[in-house]
C-alpha positions as CSV (number, residue, x, y, z in Angstrom):
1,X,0.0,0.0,0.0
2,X,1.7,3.1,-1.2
3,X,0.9,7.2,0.3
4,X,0.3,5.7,3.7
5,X,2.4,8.2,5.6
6,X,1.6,10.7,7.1
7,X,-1.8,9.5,8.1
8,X,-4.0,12.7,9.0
9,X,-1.7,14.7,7.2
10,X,-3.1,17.0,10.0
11,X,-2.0,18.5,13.7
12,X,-3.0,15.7,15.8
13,X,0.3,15.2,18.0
14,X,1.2,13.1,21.2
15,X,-1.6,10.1,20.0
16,X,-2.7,7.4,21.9
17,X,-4.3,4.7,20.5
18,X,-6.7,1.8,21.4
19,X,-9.0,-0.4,19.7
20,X,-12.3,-1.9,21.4
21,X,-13.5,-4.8,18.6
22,X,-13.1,-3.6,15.5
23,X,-12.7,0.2,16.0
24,X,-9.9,2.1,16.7
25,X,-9.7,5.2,18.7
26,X,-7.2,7.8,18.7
27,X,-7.1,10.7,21.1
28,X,-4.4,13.9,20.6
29,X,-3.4,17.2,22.3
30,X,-6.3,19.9,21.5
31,X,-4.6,22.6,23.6
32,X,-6.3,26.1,23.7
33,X,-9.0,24.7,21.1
34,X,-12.6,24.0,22.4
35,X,-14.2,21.9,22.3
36,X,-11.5,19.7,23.3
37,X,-9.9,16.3,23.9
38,X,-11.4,15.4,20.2
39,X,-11.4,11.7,19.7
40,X,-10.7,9.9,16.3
41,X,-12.2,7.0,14.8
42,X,-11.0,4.1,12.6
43,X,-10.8,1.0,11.3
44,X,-8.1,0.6,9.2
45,X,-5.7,3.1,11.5
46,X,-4.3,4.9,7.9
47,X,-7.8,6.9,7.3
48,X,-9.5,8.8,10.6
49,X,-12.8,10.5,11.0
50,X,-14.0,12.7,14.3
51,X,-15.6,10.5,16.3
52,X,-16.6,12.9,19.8
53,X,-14.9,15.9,21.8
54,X,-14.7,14.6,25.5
55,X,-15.6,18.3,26.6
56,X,-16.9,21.8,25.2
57,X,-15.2,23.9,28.1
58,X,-12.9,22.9,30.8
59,X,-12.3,25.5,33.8
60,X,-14.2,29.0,32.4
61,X,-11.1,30.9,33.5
62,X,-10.4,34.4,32.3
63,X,-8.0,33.5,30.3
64,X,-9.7,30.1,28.6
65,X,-12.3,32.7,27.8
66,X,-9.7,35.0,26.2
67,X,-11.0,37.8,28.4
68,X,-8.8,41.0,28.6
69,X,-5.2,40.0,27.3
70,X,-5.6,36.7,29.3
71,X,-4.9,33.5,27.5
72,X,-3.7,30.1,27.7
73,X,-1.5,29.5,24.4
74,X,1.0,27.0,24.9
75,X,-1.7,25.7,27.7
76,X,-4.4,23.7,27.9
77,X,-5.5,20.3,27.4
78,X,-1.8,17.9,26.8
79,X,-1.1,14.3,25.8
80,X,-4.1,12.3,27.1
81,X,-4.2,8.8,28.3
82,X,-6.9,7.0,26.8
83,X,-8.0,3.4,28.2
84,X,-11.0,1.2,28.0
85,X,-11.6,-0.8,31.3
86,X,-14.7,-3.3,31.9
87,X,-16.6,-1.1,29.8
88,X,-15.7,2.2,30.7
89,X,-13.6,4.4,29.1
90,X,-10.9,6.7,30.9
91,X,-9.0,9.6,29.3
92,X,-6.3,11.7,32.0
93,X,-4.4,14.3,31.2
94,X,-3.2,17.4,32.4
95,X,-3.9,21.2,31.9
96,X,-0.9,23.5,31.9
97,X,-2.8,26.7,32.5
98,X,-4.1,25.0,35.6
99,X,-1.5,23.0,36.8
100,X,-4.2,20.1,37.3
101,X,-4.6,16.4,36.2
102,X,-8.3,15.8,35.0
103,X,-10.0,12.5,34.5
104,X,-13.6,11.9,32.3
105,X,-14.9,8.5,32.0
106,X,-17.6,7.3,30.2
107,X,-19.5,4.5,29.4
108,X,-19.9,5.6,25.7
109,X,-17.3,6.9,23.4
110,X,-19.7,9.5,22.9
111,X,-20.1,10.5,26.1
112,X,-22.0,11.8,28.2
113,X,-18.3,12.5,30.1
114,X,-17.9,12.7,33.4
115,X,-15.4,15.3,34.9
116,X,-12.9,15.4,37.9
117,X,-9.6,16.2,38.9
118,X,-7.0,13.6,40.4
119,X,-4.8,15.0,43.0
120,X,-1.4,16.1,41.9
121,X,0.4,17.0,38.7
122,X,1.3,13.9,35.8
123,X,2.7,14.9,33.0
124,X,2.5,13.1,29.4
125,X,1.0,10.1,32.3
126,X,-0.3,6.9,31.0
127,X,-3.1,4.7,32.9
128,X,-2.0,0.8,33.4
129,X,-5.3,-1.0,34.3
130,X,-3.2,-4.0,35.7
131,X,-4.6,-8.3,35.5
132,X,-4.7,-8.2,38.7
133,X,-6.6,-5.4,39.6
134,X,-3.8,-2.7,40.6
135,X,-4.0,0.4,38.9
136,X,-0.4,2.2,37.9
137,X,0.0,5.9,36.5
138,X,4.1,6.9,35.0
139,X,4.6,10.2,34.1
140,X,7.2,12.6,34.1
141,X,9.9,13.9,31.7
142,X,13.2,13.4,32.4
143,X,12.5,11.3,35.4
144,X,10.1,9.1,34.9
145,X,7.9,8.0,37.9
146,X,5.3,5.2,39.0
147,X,2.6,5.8,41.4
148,X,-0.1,3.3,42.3
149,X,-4.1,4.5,42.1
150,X,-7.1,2.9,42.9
151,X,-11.0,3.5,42.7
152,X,-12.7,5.0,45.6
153,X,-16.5,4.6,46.8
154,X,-17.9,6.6,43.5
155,X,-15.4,4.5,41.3
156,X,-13.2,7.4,40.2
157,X,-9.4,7.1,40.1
158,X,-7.5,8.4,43.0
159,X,-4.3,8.2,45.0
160,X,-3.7,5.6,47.2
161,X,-2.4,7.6,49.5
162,X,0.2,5.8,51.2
163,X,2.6,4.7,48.7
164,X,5.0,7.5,47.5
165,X,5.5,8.1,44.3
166,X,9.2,6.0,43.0
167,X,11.6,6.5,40.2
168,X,11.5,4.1,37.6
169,X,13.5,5.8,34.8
170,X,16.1,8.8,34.6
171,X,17.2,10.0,31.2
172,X,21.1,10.1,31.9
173,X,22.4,11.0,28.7
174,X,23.4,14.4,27.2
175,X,19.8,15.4,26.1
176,X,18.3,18.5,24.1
177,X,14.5,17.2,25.5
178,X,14.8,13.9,28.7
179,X,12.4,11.1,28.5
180,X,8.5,12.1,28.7
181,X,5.3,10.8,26.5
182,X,4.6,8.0,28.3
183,X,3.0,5.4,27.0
184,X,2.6,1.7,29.5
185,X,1.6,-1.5,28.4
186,X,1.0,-4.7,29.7
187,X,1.9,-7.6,27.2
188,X,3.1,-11.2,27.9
189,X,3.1,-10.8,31.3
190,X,5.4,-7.8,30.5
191,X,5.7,-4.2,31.2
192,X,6.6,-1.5,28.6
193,X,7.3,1.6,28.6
194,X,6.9,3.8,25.1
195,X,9.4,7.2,25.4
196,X,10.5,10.1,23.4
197,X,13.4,12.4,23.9
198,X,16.0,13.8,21.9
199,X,20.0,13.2,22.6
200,X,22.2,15.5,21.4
201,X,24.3,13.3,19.6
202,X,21.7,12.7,17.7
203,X,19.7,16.1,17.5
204,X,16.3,15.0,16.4
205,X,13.1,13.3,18.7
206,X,13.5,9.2,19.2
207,X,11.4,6.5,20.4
208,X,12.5,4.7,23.4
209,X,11.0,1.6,25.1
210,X,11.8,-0.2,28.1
211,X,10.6,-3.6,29.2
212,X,10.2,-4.8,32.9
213,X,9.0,-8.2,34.9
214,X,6.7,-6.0,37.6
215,X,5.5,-2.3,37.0
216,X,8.4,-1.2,39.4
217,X,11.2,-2.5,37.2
218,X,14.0,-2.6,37.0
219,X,13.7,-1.9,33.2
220,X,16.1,-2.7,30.4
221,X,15.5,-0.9,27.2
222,X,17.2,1.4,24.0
223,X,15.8,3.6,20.8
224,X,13.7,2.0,18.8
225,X,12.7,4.4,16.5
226,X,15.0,6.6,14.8
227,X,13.9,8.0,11.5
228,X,12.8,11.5,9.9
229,X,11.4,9.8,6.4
230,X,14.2,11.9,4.6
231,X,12.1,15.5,6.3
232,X,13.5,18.2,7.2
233,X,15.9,15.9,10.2
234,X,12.4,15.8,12.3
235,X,12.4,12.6,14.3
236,X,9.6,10.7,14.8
237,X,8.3,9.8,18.2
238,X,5.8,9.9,21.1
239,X,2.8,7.6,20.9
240,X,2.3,4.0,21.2
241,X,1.1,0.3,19.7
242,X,-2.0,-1.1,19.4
243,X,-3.1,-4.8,18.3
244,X,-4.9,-5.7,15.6
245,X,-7.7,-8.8,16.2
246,X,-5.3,-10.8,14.2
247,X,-2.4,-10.3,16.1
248,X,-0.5,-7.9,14.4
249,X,0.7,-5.0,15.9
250,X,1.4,-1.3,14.9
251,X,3.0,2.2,16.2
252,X,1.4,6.0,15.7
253,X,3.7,8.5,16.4
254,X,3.8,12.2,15.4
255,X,6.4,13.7,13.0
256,X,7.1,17.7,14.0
257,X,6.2,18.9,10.5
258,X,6.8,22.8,10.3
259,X,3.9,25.2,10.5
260,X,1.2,22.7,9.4
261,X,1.9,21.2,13.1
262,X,2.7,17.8,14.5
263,X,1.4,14.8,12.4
264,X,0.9,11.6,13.0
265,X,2.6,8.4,11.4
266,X,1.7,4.7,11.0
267,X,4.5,1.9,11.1
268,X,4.5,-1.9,11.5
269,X,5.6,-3.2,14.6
270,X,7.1,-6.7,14.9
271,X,8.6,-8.3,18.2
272,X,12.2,-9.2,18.9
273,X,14.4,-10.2,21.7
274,X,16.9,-7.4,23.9
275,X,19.2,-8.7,26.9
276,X,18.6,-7.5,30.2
277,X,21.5,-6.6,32.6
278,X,20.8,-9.8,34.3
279,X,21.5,-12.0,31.3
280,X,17.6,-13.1,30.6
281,X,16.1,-12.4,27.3
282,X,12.4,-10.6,27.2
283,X,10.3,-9.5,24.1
284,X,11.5,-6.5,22.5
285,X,9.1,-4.2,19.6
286,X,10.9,-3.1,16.5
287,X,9.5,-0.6,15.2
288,X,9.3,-0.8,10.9
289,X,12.4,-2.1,9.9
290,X,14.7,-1.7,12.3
291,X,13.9,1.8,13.5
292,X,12.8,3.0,9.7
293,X,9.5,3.3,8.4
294,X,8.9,1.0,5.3
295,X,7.5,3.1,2.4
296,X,4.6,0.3,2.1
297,X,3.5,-2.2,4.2
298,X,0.5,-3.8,4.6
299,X,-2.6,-3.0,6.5
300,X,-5.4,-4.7,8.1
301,X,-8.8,-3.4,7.2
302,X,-11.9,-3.9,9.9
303,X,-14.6,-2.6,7.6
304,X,-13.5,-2.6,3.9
305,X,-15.3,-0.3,2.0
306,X,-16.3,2.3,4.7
307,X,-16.7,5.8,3.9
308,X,-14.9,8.0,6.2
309,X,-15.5,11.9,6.9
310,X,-13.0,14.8,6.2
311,X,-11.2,16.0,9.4
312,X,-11.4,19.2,7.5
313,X,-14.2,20.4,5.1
314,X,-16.2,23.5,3.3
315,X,-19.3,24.8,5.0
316,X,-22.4,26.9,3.6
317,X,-23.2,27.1,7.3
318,X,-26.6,26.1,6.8
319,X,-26.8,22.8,8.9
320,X,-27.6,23.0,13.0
321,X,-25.0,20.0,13.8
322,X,-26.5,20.7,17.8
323,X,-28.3,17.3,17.4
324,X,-25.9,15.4,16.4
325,X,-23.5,12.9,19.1
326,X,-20.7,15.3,18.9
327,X,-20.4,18.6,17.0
328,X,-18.8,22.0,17.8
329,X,-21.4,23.9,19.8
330,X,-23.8,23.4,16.6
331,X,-21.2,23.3,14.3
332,X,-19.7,20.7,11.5
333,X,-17.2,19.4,14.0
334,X,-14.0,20.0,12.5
335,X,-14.3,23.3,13.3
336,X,-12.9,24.9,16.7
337,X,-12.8,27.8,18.7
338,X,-9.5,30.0,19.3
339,X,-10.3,29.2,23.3
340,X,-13.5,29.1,25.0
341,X,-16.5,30.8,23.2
342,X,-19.3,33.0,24.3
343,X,-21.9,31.8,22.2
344,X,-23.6,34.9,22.7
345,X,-21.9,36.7,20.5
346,X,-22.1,34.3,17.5
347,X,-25.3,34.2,15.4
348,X,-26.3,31.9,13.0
349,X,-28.9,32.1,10.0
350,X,-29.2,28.8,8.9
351,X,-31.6,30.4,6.1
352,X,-28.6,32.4,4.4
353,X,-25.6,30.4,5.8
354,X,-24.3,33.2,7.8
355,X,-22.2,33.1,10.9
356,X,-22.4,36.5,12.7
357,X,-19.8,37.1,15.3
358,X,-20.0,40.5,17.3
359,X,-17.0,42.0,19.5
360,X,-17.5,42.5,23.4
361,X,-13.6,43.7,24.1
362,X,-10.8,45.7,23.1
363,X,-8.2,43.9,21.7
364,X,-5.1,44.8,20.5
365,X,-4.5,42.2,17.7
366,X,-5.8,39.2,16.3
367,X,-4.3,36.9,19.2
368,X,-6.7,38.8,21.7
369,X,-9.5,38.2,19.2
370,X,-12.5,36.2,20.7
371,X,-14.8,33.6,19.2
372,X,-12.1,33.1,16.5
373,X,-13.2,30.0,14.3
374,X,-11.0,27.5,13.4
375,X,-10.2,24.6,11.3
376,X,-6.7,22.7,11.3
377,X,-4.7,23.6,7.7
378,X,-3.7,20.1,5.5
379,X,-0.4,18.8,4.4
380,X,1.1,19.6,2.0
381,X,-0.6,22.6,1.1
382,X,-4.1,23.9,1.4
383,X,-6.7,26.8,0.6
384,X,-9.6,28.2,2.7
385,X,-11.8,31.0,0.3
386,X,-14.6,32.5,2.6
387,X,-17.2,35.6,1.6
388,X,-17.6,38.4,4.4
389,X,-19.8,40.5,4.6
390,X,-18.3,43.8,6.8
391,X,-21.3,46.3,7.3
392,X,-21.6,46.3,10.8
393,X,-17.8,46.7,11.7
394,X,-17.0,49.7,13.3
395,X,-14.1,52.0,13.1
396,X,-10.9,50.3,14.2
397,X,-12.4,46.8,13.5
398,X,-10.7,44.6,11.4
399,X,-12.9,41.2,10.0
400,X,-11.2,38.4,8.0
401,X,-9.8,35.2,7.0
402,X,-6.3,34.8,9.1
403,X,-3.6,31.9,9.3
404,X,-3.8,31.9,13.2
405,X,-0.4,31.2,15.5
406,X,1.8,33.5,16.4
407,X,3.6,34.6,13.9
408,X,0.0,34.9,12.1
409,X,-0.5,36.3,8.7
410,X,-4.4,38.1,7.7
411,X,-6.3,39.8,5.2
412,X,-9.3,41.5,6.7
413,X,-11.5,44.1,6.0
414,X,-11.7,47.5,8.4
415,X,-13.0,51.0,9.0
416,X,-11.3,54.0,9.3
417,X,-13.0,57.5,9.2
418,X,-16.4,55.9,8.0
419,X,-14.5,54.2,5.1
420,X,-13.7,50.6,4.2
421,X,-10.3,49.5,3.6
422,X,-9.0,45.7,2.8
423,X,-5.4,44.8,4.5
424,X,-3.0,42.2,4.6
425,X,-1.1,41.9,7.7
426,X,0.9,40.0,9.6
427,X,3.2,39.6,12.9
428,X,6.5,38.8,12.6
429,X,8.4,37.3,15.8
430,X,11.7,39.0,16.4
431,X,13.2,36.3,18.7
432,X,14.5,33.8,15.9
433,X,14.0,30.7,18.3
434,X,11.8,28.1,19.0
435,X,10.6,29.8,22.1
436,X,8.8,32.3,20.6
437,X,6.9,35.3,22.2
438,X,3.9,34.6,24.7
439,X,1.3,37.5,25.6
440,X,2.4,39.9,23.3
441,X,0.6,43.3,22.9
442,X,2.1,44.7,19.8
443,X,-0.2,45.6,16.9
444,X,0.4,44.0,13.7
445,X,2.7,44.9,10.8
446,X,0.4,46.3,7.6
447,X,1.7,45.2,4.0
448,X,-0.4,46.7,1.8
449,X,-4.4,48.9,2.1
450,X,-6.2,49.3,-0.2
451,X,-9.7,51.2,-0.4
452,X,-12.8,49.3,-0.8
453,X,-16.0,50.6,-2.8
454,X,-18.6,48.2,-0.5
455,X,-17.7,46.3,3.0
456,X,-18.5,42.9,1.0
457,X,-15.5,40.7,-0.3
458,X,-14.6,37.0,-0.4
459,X,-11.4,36.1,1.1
460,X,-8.4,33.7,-0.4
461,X,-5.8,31.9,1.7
462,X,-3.5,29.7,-0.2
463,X,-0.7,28.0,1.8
464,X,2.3,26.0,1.3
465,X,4.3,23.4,3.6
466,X,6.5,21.3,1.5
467,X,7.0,22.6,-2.2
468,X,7.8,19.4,-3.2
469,X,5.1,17.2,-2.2
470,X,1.9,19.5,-2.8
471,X,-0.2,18.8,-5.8
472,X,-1.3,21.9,-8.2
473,X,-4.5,22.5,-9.8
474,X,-4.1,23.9,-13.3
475,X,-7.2,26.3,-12.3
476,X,-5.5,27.6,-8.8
477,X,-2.7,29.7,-8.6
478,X,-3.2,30.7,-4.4
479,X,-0.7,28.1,-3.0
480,X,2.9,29.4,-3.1
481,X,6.1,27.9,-4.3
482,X,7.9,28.5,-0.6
483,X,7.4,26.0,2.5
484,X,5.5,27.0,5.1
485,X,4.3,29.9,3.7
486,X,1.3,31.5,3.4
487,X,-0.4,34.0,0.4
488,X,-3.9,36.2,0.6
489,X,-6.1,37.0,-2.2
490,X,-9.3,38.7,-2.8
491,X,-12.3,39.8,-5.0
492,X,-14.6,42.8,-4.4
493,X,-18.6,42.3,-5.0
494,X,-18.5,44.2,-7.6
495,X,-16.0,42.1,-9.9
496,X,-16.1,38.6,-11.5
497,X,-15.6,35.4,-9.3
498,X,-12.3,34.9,-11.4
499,X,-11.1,38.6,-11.0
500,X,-8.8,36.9,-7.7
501,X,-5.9,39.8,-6.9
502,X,-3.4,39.1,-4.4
503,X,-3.2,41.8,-1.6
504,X,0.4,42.0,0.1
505,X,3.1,39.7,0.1
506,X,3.7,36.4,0.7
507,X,4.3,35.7,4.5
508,X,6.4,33.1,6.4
509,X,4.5,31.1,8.5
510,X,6.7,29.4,11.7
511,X,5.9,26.5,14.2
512,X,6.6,28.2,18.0
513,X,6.5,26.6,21.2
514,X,4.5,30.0,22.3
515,X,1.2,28.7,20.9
516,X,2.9,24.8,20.2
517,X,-0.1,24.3,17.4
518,X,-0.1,24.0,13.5
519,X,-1.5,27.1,12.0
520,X,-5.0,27.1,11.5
521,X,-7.4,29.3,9.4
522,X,-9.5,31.2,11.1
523,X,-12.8,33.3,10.7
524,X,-12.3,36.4,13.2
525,X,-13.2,39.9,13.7
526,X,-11.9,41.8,16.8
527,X,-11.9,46.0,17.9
528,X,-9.3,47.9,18.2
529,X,-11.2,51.6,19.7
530,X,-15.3,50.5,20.1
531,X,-17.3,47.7,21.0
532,X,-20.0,45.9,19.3
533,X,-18.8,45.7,15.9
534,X,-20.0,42.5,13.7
535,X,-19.1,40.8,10.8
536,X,-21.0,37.9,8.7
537,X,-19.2,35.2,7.2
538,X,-20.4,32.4,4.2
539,X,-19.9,30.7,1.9
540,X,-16.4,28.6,3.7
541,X,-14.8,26.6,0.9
542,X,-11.8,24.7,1.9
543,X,-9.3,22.7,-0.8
544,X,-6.7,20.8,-1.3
C-alpha cells in the first residue's frame, strides 16, 4: 500500500491509540482549542474520522475565555491517556494553565463525560489498568515515575495515598528534551514503557521503550525508532502500539512537520528479543524495519469499503450539527474555537448560511481576538476561500480570514474614518527561536491597504508546507512555491468570481513553542477603539 504516511496529514500530536473490537480510537493534544480532547475514529488506523470531543469547556477561567489579554497559548489540554476498562472508558491528562490532572470517563465513546480532577500534577501520564486489579500511572519527563491508584467509593481514580511516588526511569544522557510521552503496556506478562526524547548526539526526537517483569522494574531498554522519512531531520516519536484482532501489531507516532503542526505516522511493529543486565532475554518491539518506516507495508482493514468523513471540510453554514452525538457547539465538527466561546456573541442564519460574530472587548491584535473560528490547515498545502460580509464593523475593527499562531499572517476588512479598507497583515516574531513570544501586545505589521467601494469581499488563503510534495491544480494559482508559507487574495462584490488579486506579500509562517499548534485558518473579527462591531461570514470553501 503506497501514500500511507503521514496518516492525517493534520496537527494531531502526542496520540494514543486503542481499539475496542473492530474500532480504533485515537485521542491527541487539543490545547487552547474547544471543544477539546477530540477523539478519532478508525478502522483501518491509515484513514481517521472525528468520532466525539470529550468536553466543550474545561475551567471558564479568564484566560480560557480569552477575556482581557488573558490566555492560555502553549496551555491547555496535553497528551491524554486513553484506556477502555470493563466497559468504561478513561482519558487523564493534564492542563498547563491549571497545573491540574483531569479524569472523564464514560461509558460511551460518545459521552456523556464525566469530569474530575486527580490529586497532583502527571505529566505526558499513562493509565496501566493491571490483570490483577492494581492500577499504575508513569509520568514525568526526564525522570520518569510510578505511582499506584485505585478507585474510591464513587469508582473514580484516585491516589492511594500511602505509597510515594518511585523513580522508575532517569534520562542520563546528554539530552536536548529527557524522556516524557509515556506510554505503559501490559503484554506477555510484561511491562513496557513507550518514550521520546531527543540526545544530542543525535539532534532529532526518538522512540525509546523499556521492558520490565513488575510495573516497578527494573527496566532494560534502547531507541527503537529513529527515523525522519528523509524531512527536514524531524524525528519521529511519542505515541504507542496497538493490536490488531489478528495479532498484528502497529505504532502511531507524530512527525514535527513545520507550520502545518505535529502529524501523526503509522509503522508496522514486529517483536524481537533485547538482553537485560541480568542475562535473561524478554520481548523486544521493533518498530518498521529496524527503526525505519517501510514506504509500504500492509494494513489490516476492519470494515472494507467504509466511507470516512473529512477531518477538515467546506461549510455553507446552513446545517444546525447541535443534534448530532458530537459537533462543535452546533457546528460541523471540524471546526474549533480559538479558546473558549461566548456563544452569545455568534449568530447563526441557517436560512442564508451566515455566521455573525459581534466584539465585546478591546483587543489589540488578532491573538486577543474572541470567538475566533478554526479549522486545522492540510499537508502539504491547502486553501480556505470564505465571503464576508463587513457592514456592521465599526471604526478600528478589522474582519477576515487569518492563518492563526503566532507569527499569524491576515487579510481583513476594516474601517477608518467611516470608510472601508481591505489589508493584509501580519506579525513577525523578532526572537528567531523556537521559544517564541507569549502574551504579546504589539499591533500587527500592515503590507499593503487598499480602499474598498462596498464592506463585501470574499477572502483567499493559499498555503504551502513542502514545495515538493503539494499537488497543483491547473485552475489555482493561491498556493505558493515557498514551504510553510502563506499567500492572501481577494475579489470585491463588484467584480467577476475569477477577477482573484493578491493583496500584500507572501508571509512566512513558523511552528513556535509560544502557541505549540499547526496554523489554523480562522474566521475572526476583533476591535481595536469601540465595542459591538460584527461581521458575517459564508460561503467557507476549503481545498486541497
Amino acid at each position: 500500500m503506497n501514500n500511507i504516511n503521514p496518516i492525517t496529514k493534520l496537527d494531531y500530536p502526542d496520540p494514543e491509540v486503542i481499539r475496542v473490537g473492530d474500532t480504533y480510537y485515537m485521542v491527541s493534544t487539543t490545547m487552547y482549542f474547544m471543544p477539546g480532547c477530540e477523539i478519532l475514529r478508525s478502522y483501518d488506523l491509515v484513514n481517521w474520522e472525528h468520532a466525539a470531543y470529550v468536553y466543550d469547556t474545561l475551567d471558564g477561567t479568564a484566560a480560557q475565555r480569552l477575556e482581557g489579554k488573558e490566555n492560555i497559548y502553549g496551555c491547555g489540554m496535553w497528551a491524554a491517556s486513553l484506556r477502555f476498562y470493563k466497559g468504561v472508558y478513561y482519558i487523564c491528562f493534564v492542563a498547563n494553565d491549571m497545573h491540574k490532572t483531569y479524569i472523564y470517563q464514560a461509558k460511551d465513546i460518545y459521552g456523556p463525560w464525566e469530569k474530575y480532577t486527580l490529586e497532583g500534577f502527571y505529566h505526558d501520564n499513562s493509565i496501566l489498568f493491571d490483570d490483577d486489579g492494581k492500577i499504575y500511572i508513569v509520568y514525568g519527563n526526564t525522570d520518569i515515575y510510578l505511582k499506584e491508584l485505585k478507585f474510591d467509593e464513587s469508582m473514580h481514580l484516585t491516589d492511594v495515598g500511602t505509597d510515594p511516588e518511585k523513580l522508575i526511569l532517569s534520562d542520563k544522557n546528554e539530552v536536548y528534551l529527557g524522556y516524557e510521552g509515556s506510554h505503559f503496556y501490559k503484554i506477555n506478562g510484561k511491562y513496557y514503557i513507550f518514550l521520546i526524547h531527543m540526545p544530542k548526539s543525535i539532534g532529532r526526537r526518538t522512540e525509546a521503550v523499556f521492558v520490565a517483569d513488575k510495573p516497578e522494574g527494573p527496566y532494560y531498554g534502547k531507541d527503537v525508532m529513529d527515523d525522519d522519512r528523509g524531512y527536514r531531520n524531524s524525528g519521529i516519536a511519542q505515541g504507542g502500539i496497538v493490536d490488531t484482532p489478528s495479532g498484528k501489531w502497529y505504532g502511531i507516532l507524530f512527525q514535527d512537520s513545520g507550520a502545518v503542526g505535529r502529524i501523526p505516522c503509522l509503522m508496522p511493529v514486529s517483536w524481537g528479543k533485547i538482553a537485560t543486565a541480568e542475562g535473561k532475554e524478554a520481548c523486544f518491539p521493533v518498530f518498521g524495519a529496524d527503526g525505519k518506516i517501510p514506504e509500504e507495508f500492509e494494513i489490516e482493514d476492519l470494515k472494507p469499503g467504509y466511507e470516512y468523513a473529512p477531518l477538515v471540510s467546506s461549510d455553507d453554514f446552513k446545517t444546525d450539527f447541535s443534534g448530532a452525538i458530537s459537533s462543535s457547539f452546533g457546528f460541523k465538527p471540524c471546526w474549533q474555537f480559538n479558546h473558549e466561546p461566548n456563544l452569545s456573541l455568534v449568530k447563526r442564519d441557517l436560512k442564508k448560511g451566515t455566521v455573525t460574530i459581534t466584539t465585546d472587548k478591546i483587543s489589540s491584535n488578532l491573538v486577543q481576538a474572541k470567538n475566533t473560528l478554526t479549522q486545522r490547515t492540510l499537508f502539504p498545502g491547502c486553501e480556505a476561500v470564505v465571503t464576508v460580509d463587513a457592514s456592521g464593523i465599526k471604526d478600528g475593527d478589522y474582519a477576515g480570514l487569518c492563518l492563526l499562531e503566532s507569527n499569524y499572517g491576515f487579510i481583513a476588512v476594516t474601517k477608518r474614518d467611516s470608510s472601508y479598507y481591505l489589508v493584509m497583515g501580519k506579525r513577525e516574531l523578532e526572537t528567531k527561536d523556537i521559544w517564541g513570544e507569549r502574551c504579546d501586545d504589539e499591533p500587527f505589521e500592515e503590507v499593503e491597504c487598499i480602499p474598498l467601494d462596498s464592506p463585501g469581499v470574499t477572502l483567499y488563503a493559499g498555503v504551502c508546507f513542502d514545495s515538493v510534495t503539494v499537488q497543483r491544480s491547473e485552475h489555482s494559482s493561491l498556493i505558493p512555491n515557498a514551504d510553510d508559507t502563506v499567500s492572501f487574495f481577494y475579489v470585491t462584490e463588484s467584480e467577476h468570481p475569477e477577477q482573484v488579486k493578491k493583496l500584500g506579500s507572501d508571509h512566512k509562517l513558523e511552528f513556535k513553542l509560544d502557541h505549540f499548534t499547526g496554523a489554523r485558518f480562522g474566521l475572526f473579527i476583533y476591535s481595536t477603539k469601540e465595542i459591538g462591531g460584527n461581521a458575517n461570514f459564508s460561503e467557507f470553501t476549503y481545498s486541497n
